[in-house]
Amino acid sequence: MPSRFPPEIVDAIIDHLHADRLYLANCSLVCRAWVAASRYHLIDTLWIRADTAPRRFPVLQSPLCTLWPYVRHLRLYDQRFYPDTVVHSPKGLGLSRLGAVETLLLHGMQWPARNTLGAALLSGFGRVRDLEICNSRFKTGADVLDFVNAFPLLERLVLSGNGFRREGPVALHRATKMGQARPISLYLKSIMNNELFILYNLLLAFGPLLTSVQFGPPAFLREVSEEWSLLLDLGQNTSLRSLAFDSVGHDQWTPNLSLPSVEWMLKTVSTLRSAHLERFKIKIVTGGLYSLGNMGLDELDRMLNHPRFARLREVVLDVVSLENQFSPEVAKGYIACYLPGCHKRNILLVSYAM
């Protein structure tokens, strides 16, 4: 039946019901005029898994399918981007029609080196601003850089537990400047040993475009040979405004935890040259608060209070102790003593958990 409400009233109602999609869908069934107006709310997210792809792709390729312009968020799970798969068949290439997608999640993806059909797929994602790649496999590390460079409007990149053939140290200097013209936020959920040089190359390639870096736990295992060097150079990232280490530890106090070391964190911070840094966050996991005195926090305090970081407005220090030694309030005062310069500037925020 025709709608008795003016279009602007319909839009207001639909916006209000956005969180309740089931109710919104029922309303759309009652009045056909609401269907088109509801599309952005009902189908703005599209999930495609390997087991559902054989059924989904024929539907998406139907001449009657009109959802392409309305999909804003695409989630692809366990897809093998090879010519013999459904995704890469002539029907599967219809993904290039998803030109409105702004958020793309690729989970369990297998991506061959320089695949022309893969390039055709990526050509449809010119508006992607948020890219997350999890548990995926690339042929080589260089292909990761080529892949990321295919998104000209990228603003946020999340990498988590990806793998590829190990390459030698010579690959560390193969990065080229990325084509993006927008600031980039980089979040590393889980970077293992053989991914270190990819991180190195990304930091180098993004250069001044990188405004935020977050190392998530665990960043990588400690057992890294000298040729892979723990040092990650932030010297080229001169526009960094935020730097965060979600979890770091110490061999002596956290021997059973796969955490990057405090020593590695200090070496990484020592390469920082950005005069735009506004926020620094670190989470330390320790066996007890007394061990903080052996972690070089005085050196961290000295570095953060360098005149170069005059814009620094917030230093967050989260401490997780594996032993119950103090009450939270006493512990916070004890911890603050290790960063006296930041505490004196009134930019230090301390939290404590057991």
Short mmCIF file of C-alpha atoms in Angstrom, two decimals:
data_model
loop_
_atom_site.label_atom_id
_atom_site.label_comp_id
_atom_site.label_asym_id
_atom_site.label_seq_id
_atom_site.Cartn_x
_atom_site.Cartn_y
_atom_site.Cartn_z
CA MET A 1 0.00 0.00 0.00
CA PRO A 2 1.23 3.56 -0.59
CA SER A 3 2.82 5.45 2.26
CA ARG A 4 0.71 8.14 3.89
CA PHE A 5 3.74 9.89 5.32
CA PRO A 6 5.84 12.49 3.52
CA PRO A 7 9.28 11.16 2.44
CA GLU A 8 11.10 13.23 5.06
CA ILE A 9 8.96 11.67 7.83
CA VAL A 10 9.66 8.19 6.47
CA ASP A 11 13.41 8.91 6.48
CA ALA A 12 13.24 10.15 10.08
CA ILE A 13 11.39 7.01 11.22
CA ILE A 14 13.81 4.72 9.42
CA ASP A 15 16.81 6.52 10.92
CA HIS A 16 15.27 6.11 14.37
CA LEU A 17 14.75 2.35 13.81
CA HIS A 18 18.25 1.79 12.45
CA ALA A 19 19.41 -0.26 15.47
CA ASP A 20 16.32 -2.53 15.34
CA ARG A 21 16.71 -4.12 11.92
CA LEU A 22 14.12 -6.83 12.46
CA TYR A 23 11.41 -4.28 13.22
CA LEU A 24 12.61 -2.13 10.34
CA ALA A 25 12.37 -5.10 7.98
CA ASN A 26 8.81 -5.78 9.13
CA CYS A 27 7.88 -2.16 8.46
CA SER A 28 9.37 -2.44 4.99
CA LEU A 29 7.25 -5.50 4.25
CA VAL A 30 4.09 -3.63 5.20
CA CYS A 31 4.73 -0.68 2.94
CA ARG A 32 6.63 -1.10 -0.35
CA ALA A 33 7.48 2.56 -0.43
CA TRP A 34 9.66 2.01 2.63
CA VAL A 35 11.77 -0.71 1.03
CA ALA A 36 13.98 1.58 -1.06
CA ALA A 37 14.41 4.04 1.80
CA SER A 38 15.39 1.18 4.15
CA ARG A 39 18.11 -0.29 1.96
CA TYR A 40 20.96 1.66 3.49
CA HIS A 41 19.93 0.36 6.91
CA LEU A 42 19.02 -3.23 6.07
CA ILE A 43 21.84 -4.22 3.74
CA ASP A 44 24.67 -1.82 4.47
CA THR A 45 26.74 -4.83 5.68
CA LEU A 46 27.29 -7.90 3.49
CA TRP A 47 28.82 -11.11 4.88
CA ILE A 48 30.17 -13.71 2.44
CA ARG A 49 31.77 -16.92 3.71
CA ALA A 50 33.35 -19.72 1.72
CA ASP A 51 30.42 -22.05 2.46
CA THR A 52 27.80 -19.48 1.45
CA ALA A 53 29.58 -18.04 -1.59
CA PRO A 54 28.18 -20.62 -4.07
CA ARG A 55 24.68 -19.50 -3.12
CA ARG A 56 25.34 -15.80 -2.64
CA PHE A 57 27.21 -15.00 -5.85
CA PRO A 58 24.49 -16.16 -8.27
CA VAL A 59 22.03 -13.97 -6.37
CA LEU A 60 24.39 -11.00 -6.47
CA GLN A 61 24.82 -11.46 -10.22
CA SER A 62 21.10 -11.50 -10.89
CA PRO A 63 19.83 -8.62 -13.09
CA LEU A 64 17.23 -8.01 -10.38
CA CYS A 65 19.86 -7.44 -7.69
CA THR A 66 19.90 -3.77 -6.71
CA LEU A 67 21.85 -3.84 -3.44
CA TRP A 68 25.27 -2.97 -4.91
CA PRO A 69 25.10 0.80 -4.28
CA TYR A 70 23.88 0.28 -0.70
CA VAL A 71 26.59 -2.00 0.71
CA ARG A 72 28.95 0.06 2.87
CA HIS A 73 30.65 -2.76 4.81
CA LEU A 74 31.87 -6.00 3.22
CA ARG A 75 33.09 -9.05 5.16
CA LEU A 76 34.78 -11.82 3.18
CA TYR A 77 35.73 -15.01 5.05
CA ASP A 78 37.96 -17.88 3.92
CA GLN A 79 38.12 -16.92 0.26
CA ARG A 80 40.84 -18.27 -2.01
CA PHE A 81 41.46 -15.66 -4.67
CA TYR A 82 42.50 -18.06 -7.41
CA PRO A 83 41.03 -18.58 -10.90
CA ASP A 84 39.46 -21.94 -10.01
CA THR A 85 37.31 -20.54 -7.20
CA VAL A 86 33.80 -19.16 -7.23
CA VAL A 87 35.08 -15.71 -6.31
CA HIS A 88 37.38 -15.61 -9.30
CA SER A 89 34.97 -17.09 -11.80
CA PRO A 90 33.35 -14.65 -14.26
CA LYS A 91 30.40 -14.49 -11.88
CA GLY A 92 32.60 -13.80 -8.90
CA LEU A 93 34.19 -10.82 -10.60
CA GLY A 94 30.95 -8.99 -9.97
CA LEU A 95 32.46 -7.97 -6.63
CA SER A 96 34.07 -5.14 -8.56
CA ARG A 97 30.60 -3.58 -8.65
CA LEU A 98 30.74 -2.91 -4.90
CA GLY A 99 31.94 0.61 -5.45
CA ALA A 100 30.25 2.03 -2.34
CA VAL A 101 32.12 -0.19 0.15
CA GLU A 102 34.00 1.86 2.76
CA THR A 103 34.92 -0.89 5.27
CA LEU A 104 36.47 -4.15 4.05
CA LEU A 105 37.34 -7.17 6.20
CA LEU A 106 39.32 -10.02 4.64
CA HIS A 107 39.62 -13.04 6.95
CA GLY A 108 41.38 -16.27 6.03
CA MET A 109 42.15 -14.97 2.55
CA GLN A 110 44.65 -16.63 0.23
CA TRP A 111 46.12 -14.18 -2.24
CA PRO A 112 48.53 -15.26 -5.03
CA ALA A 113 51.28 -12.99 -6.28
CA ARG A 114 50.29 -10.44 -8.93
CA ASN A 115 47.04 -12.14 -9.90
CA THR A 116 45.31 -10.21 -12.70
CA LEU A 117 41.88 -11.41 -11.67
CA GLY A 118 42.61 -10.26 -8.14
CA ALA A 119 43.51 -6.84 -9.46
CA ALA A 120 40.13 -6.74 -11.20
CA LEU A 121 38.42 -7.44 -7.89
CA LEU A 122 40.35 -4.70 -6.10
CA SER A 123 39.43 -2.20 -8.77
CA GLY A 124 35.93 -2.03 -7.32
CA PHE A 125 37.05 -0.92 -3.86
CA GLY A 126 38.22 2.59 -4.61
CA ARG A 127 36.30 4.09 -1.67
CA VAL A 128 37.58 1.76 1.07
CA ARG A 129 38.79 3.74 4.07
CA ASP A 130 38.98 0.97 6.68
CA LEU A 131 40.81 -2.25 5.72
CA GLU A 132 41.32 -5.23 8.04
CA ILE A 133 43.32 -8.28 6.97
CA CYS A 134 43.25 -11.23 9.41
CA ASN A 135 44.75 -14.73 9.28
CA SER A 136 45.44 -14.40 5.57
CA ARG A 137 48.20 -15.77 3.38
CA PHE A 138 50.23 -13.96 0.75
CA LYS A 139 52.84 -15.39 -1.60
CA THR A 140 55.50 -12.89 -0.54
CA GLY A 141 55.83 -9.98 1.82
CA ALA A 142 56.18 -7.56 -1.09
CA ASP A 143 52.69 -8.56 -2.21
CA VAL A 144 51.30 -7.22 1.05
CA LEU A 145 52.61 -3.77 0.15
CA ASP A 146 51.23 -4.03 -3.38
CA PHE A 147 47.87 -5.10 -1.98
CA VAL A 148 47.62 -2.24 0.52
CA ASN A 149 48.70 0.24 -2.13
CA ALA A 150 45.59 -0.66 -4.17
CA PHE A 151 43.38 1.38 -1.79
CA PRO A 152 43.93 5.08 -2.58
CA LEU A 153 41.58 6.43 0.12
CA LEU A 154 42.77 4.15 2.94
CA GLU A 155 42.65 5.78 6.38
CA ARG A 156 42.89 2.80 8.75
CA LEU A 157 44.75 -0.47 8.30
CA VAL A 158 44.48 -3.42 10.70
CA LEU A 159 46.80 -6.43 10.37
CA SER A 160 46.37 -9.56 12.46
CA GLY A 161 48.20 -12.89 12.26
CA ASN A 162 48.95 -12.93 8.52
CA GLY A 163 51.54 -15.15 6.91
CA PHE A 164 53.71 -15.41 3.80
CA ARG A 165 56.98 -16.92 2.64
CA ARG A 166 59.92 -15.68 4.69
CA GLU A 167 62.23 -13.40 2.76
CA GLY A 168 65.73 -12.29 3.59
CA PRO A 169 66.82 -8.96 5.10
CA VAL A 170 67.37 -7.50 1.61
CA ALA A 171 63.60 -7.13 1.39
CA LEU A 172 63.68 -4.63 4.23
CA HIS A 173 64.55 -1.82 1.84
CA ARG A 174 62.13 -2.56 -0.98
CA ALA A 175 59.36 -0.30 0.22
CA THR A 176 58.07 2.37 -2.12
CA LYS A 177 56.07 5.43 -1.21
CA MET A 178 52.38 4.67 -0.93
CA GLY A 179 49.99 6.42 -3.29
CA GLN A 180 47.57 7.49 -0.56
CA ALA A 181 47.11 11.17 0.14
CA ARG A 182 45.20 10.74 3.39
CA PRO A 183 46.47 10.24 6.97
CA ILE A 184 46.81 6.57 7.89
CA SER A 185 46.10 4.82 11.20
CA LEU A 186 47.89 1.48 11.61
CA TYR A 187 46.79 -1.16 14.15
CA LEU A 188 48.83 -4.34 14.52
CA LYS A 189 46.77 -6.88 16.43
CA SER A 190 49.20 -9.77 16.19
CA ILE A 191 52.48 -9.58 14.33
CA MET A 192 54.68 -12.67 14.38
CA ASN A 193 58.42 -12.94 13.74
CA ASN A 194 58.29 -13.41 9.99
CA GLU A 195 56.11 -10.31 9.62
CA LEU A 196 58.61 -7.89 11.12
CA PHE A 197 60.06 -6.72 7.84
CA ILE A 198 56.55 -6.08 6.48
CA LEU A 199 55.94 -3.81 9.44
CA TYR A 200 59.30 -2.15 8.79
CA ASN A 201 58.36 -1.58 5.16
CA LEU A 202 54.90 -0.26 5.99
CA LEU A 203 56.32 2.28 8.42
CA LEU A 204 58.80 3.38 5.79
CA ALA A 205 56.30 3.42 2.93
CA PHE A 206 53.62 5.37 4.78
CA GLY A 207 56.19 7.87 6.04
CA PRO A 208 54.61 11.22 7.07
CA LEU A 209 51.12 9.92 6.19
CA LEU A 210 51.09 7.74 9.30
CA THR A 211 49.38 9.54 12.19
CA SER A 212 48.66 6.66 14.58
CA VAL A 213 50.36 3.35 15.36
CA GLN A 214 49.06 0.77 17.81
CA PHE A 215 50.89 -2.45 18.63
CA GLY A 216 48.36 -4.97 19.90
CA PRO A 217 49.14 -7.97 22.13
CA PRO A 218 51.05 -10.02 21.35
CA ALA A 219 53.00 -7.92 18.87
CA PHE A 220 55.45 -10.75 18.23
CA LEU A 221 57.44 -13.44 20.00
CA ARG A 222 60.77 -12.53 21.52
CA GLU A 223 62.83 -15.15 19.73
CA VAL A 224 63.99 -13.06 16.78
CA SER A 225 67.41 -13.63 15.22
CA GLU A 226 69.79 -10.69 14.84
CA GLU A 227 69.29 -10.51 11.09
CA TRP A 228 65.66 -9.62 11.71
CA SER A 229 66.51 -6.94 14.28
CA LEU A 230 63.86 -5.94 16.79
CA LEU A 231 64.36 -2.27 16.02
CA LEU A 232 61.49 -0.69 14.11
CA ASP A 233 62.40 2.77 12.86
CA LEU A 234 59.72 5.44 13.36
CA GLY A 235 62.04 8.19 12.20
CA GLN A 236 60.25 8.64 8.85
CA ASN A 237 56.81 8.89 10.47
CA THR A 238 57.14 12.57 11.27
CA SER A 239 53.39 13.19 11.58
CA LEU A 240 52.65 10.64 14.30
CA ARG A 241 50.13 11.94 16.82
CA SER A 242 49.44 8.73 18.73
CA LEU A 243 51.66 5.78 19.64
CA ALA A 244 50.43 2.83 21.72
CA PHE A 245 51.92 -0.44 22.94
CA ASP A 246 49.06 -2.63 24.17
CA SER A 247 51.25 -5.10 26.07
CA VAL A 248 54.96 -5.36 26.77
CA GLY A 249 56.72 -7.54 29.32
CA HIS A 250 60.06 -8.57 30.74
CA ASP A 251 61.78 -11.94 30.31
CA GLN A 252 62.59 -12.27 34.00
CA TRP A 253 59.09 -11.51 35.27
CA THR A 254 56.89 -12.86 32.48
CA PRO A 255 58.81 -15.88 31.14
CA ASN A 256 55.67 -17.73 30.02
CA LEU A 257 54.08 -14.84 28.13
CA SER A 258 54.74 -14.16 24.45
CA LEU A 259 55.06 -10.41 24.78
CA PRO A 260 57.40 -7.92 23.15
CA SER A 261 60.02 -6.78 25.62
CA VAL A 262 60.21 -3.42 27.36
CA GLU A 263 63.72 -3.10 25.94
CA TRP A 264 62.33 -3.39 22.39
CA MET A 265 59.71 -0.76 23.21
CA LEU A 266 62.38 1.65 24.45
CA LYS A 267 64.49 1.14 21.33
CA THR A 268 61.46 1.77 19.14
CA VAL A 269 60.52 4.96 21.02
CA SER A 270 64.11 6.19 20.73
CA THR A 271 63.66 6.40 16.93
CA LEU A 272 60.58 8.63 17.23
CA ARG A 273 61.07 12.07 15.67
CA SER A 274 57.52 13.37 15.33
CA ALA A 275 57.00 16.82 16.84
CA HIS A 276 53.24 16.26 16.53
CA LEU A 277 53.00 13.50 19.15
CA GLU A 278 50.02 14.16 21.42
CA ARG A 279 49.32 10.79 23.03
CA PHE A 280 51.51 7.93 24.20
CA LYS A 281 50.16 4.76 25.78
CA ILE A 282 51.85 1.68 27.15
CA LYS A 283 50.59 -1.37 29.00
CA ILE A 284 53.19 -3.27 31.01
CA VAL A 285 52.63 -6.82 32.26
CA THR A 286 54.92 -7.61 35.17
CA GLY A 287 55.33 -10.19 37.90
CA GLY A 288 55.38 -7.48 40.57
CA LEU A 289 55.66 -3.73 40.91
CA TYR A 290 59.19 -3.92 42.30
CA SER A 291 60.40 -5.15 38.90
CA LEU A 292 59.44 -1.83 37.29
CA GLY A 293 62.70 -0.39 38.60
CA ASN A 294 64.63 -2.69 36.26
CA MET A 295 62.69 -1.87 33.11
CA GLY A 296 64.27 1.43 32.13
CA LEU A 297 61.19 3.58 32.70
CA ASP A 298 63.44 6.44 33.75
CA GLU A 299 64.86 6.37 30.22
CA LEU A 300 61.31 6.41 28.81
CA ASP A 301 60.51 9.42 30.98
CA ARG A 302 63.60 11.22 29.72
CA MET A 303 62.69 10.56 26.08
CA LEU A 304 59.06 11.65 26.45
CA ASN A 305 60.13 14.92 28.07
CA HIS A 306 62.43 15.89 25.24
CA PRO A 307 61.62 19.40 23.91
CA ARG A 308 60.69 17.76 20.62
CA PHE A 309 57.54 16.39 22.26
CA ALA A 310 56.25 19.68 23.60
CA ARG A 311 52.80 18.89 22.19
CA LEU A 312 52.49 15.70 24.21
CA ARG A 313 49.28 16.03 26.23
CA GLU A 314 48.63 12.52 27.53
CA VAL A 315 50.84 9.68 28.70
CA VAL A 316 48.87 6.59 29.72
CA LEU A 317 50.68 3.93 31.76
CA ASP A 318 48.66 0.77 32.45
CA VAL A 319 50.33 -1.79 34.70
CA VAL A 320 49.10 -5.36 35.11
CA SER A 321 50.78 -7.14 38.02
CA LEU A 322 50.78 -10.91 38.33
CA GLU A 323 51.21 -10.55 42.10
CA ASN A 324 49.01 -8.78 44.62
CA GLN A 325 51.37 -6.43 46.46
CA PHE A 326 49.56 -3.11 46.97
CA SER A 327 46.13 -1.62 47.02
CA PRO A 328 45.22 0.12 43.72
CA GLU A 329 45.62 3.64 45.13
CA VAL A 330 49.01 2.94 46.71
CA ALA A 331 50.13 1.16 43.54
CA LYS A 332 49.21 4.13 41.34
CA GLY A 333 51.32 6.48 43.44
CA TYR A 334 54.19 4.00 43.39
CA ILE A 335 54.01 3.63 39.60
CA ALA A 336 53.85 7.40 38.99
CA CYS A 337 57.26 7.78 40.63
CA TYR A 338 58.88 6.00 37.69
CA LEU A 339 57.81 8.76 35.27
CA PRO A 340 58.49 11.88 37.36
CA GLY A 341 58.84 14.23 34.40
CA CYS A 342 55.46 13.28 32.94
CA HIS A 343 53.91 13.37 36.41
CA LYS A 344 55.27 16.88 37.01
CA ARG A 345 53.81 18.07 33.69
CA ASN A 346 50.44 16.68 34.80
CA ILE A 347 50.07 14.60 31.64
CA LEU A 348 50.43 11.16 33.27
CA LEU A 349 47.43 8.85 33.68
CA VAL A 350 48.10 5.65 35.63
CA SER A 351 45.95 2.55 35.97
CA TYR A 352 46.69 -0.63 37.91
CA ALA A 353 45.19 -4.11 37.73
CA MET A 354 46.05 -7.47 39.21
#
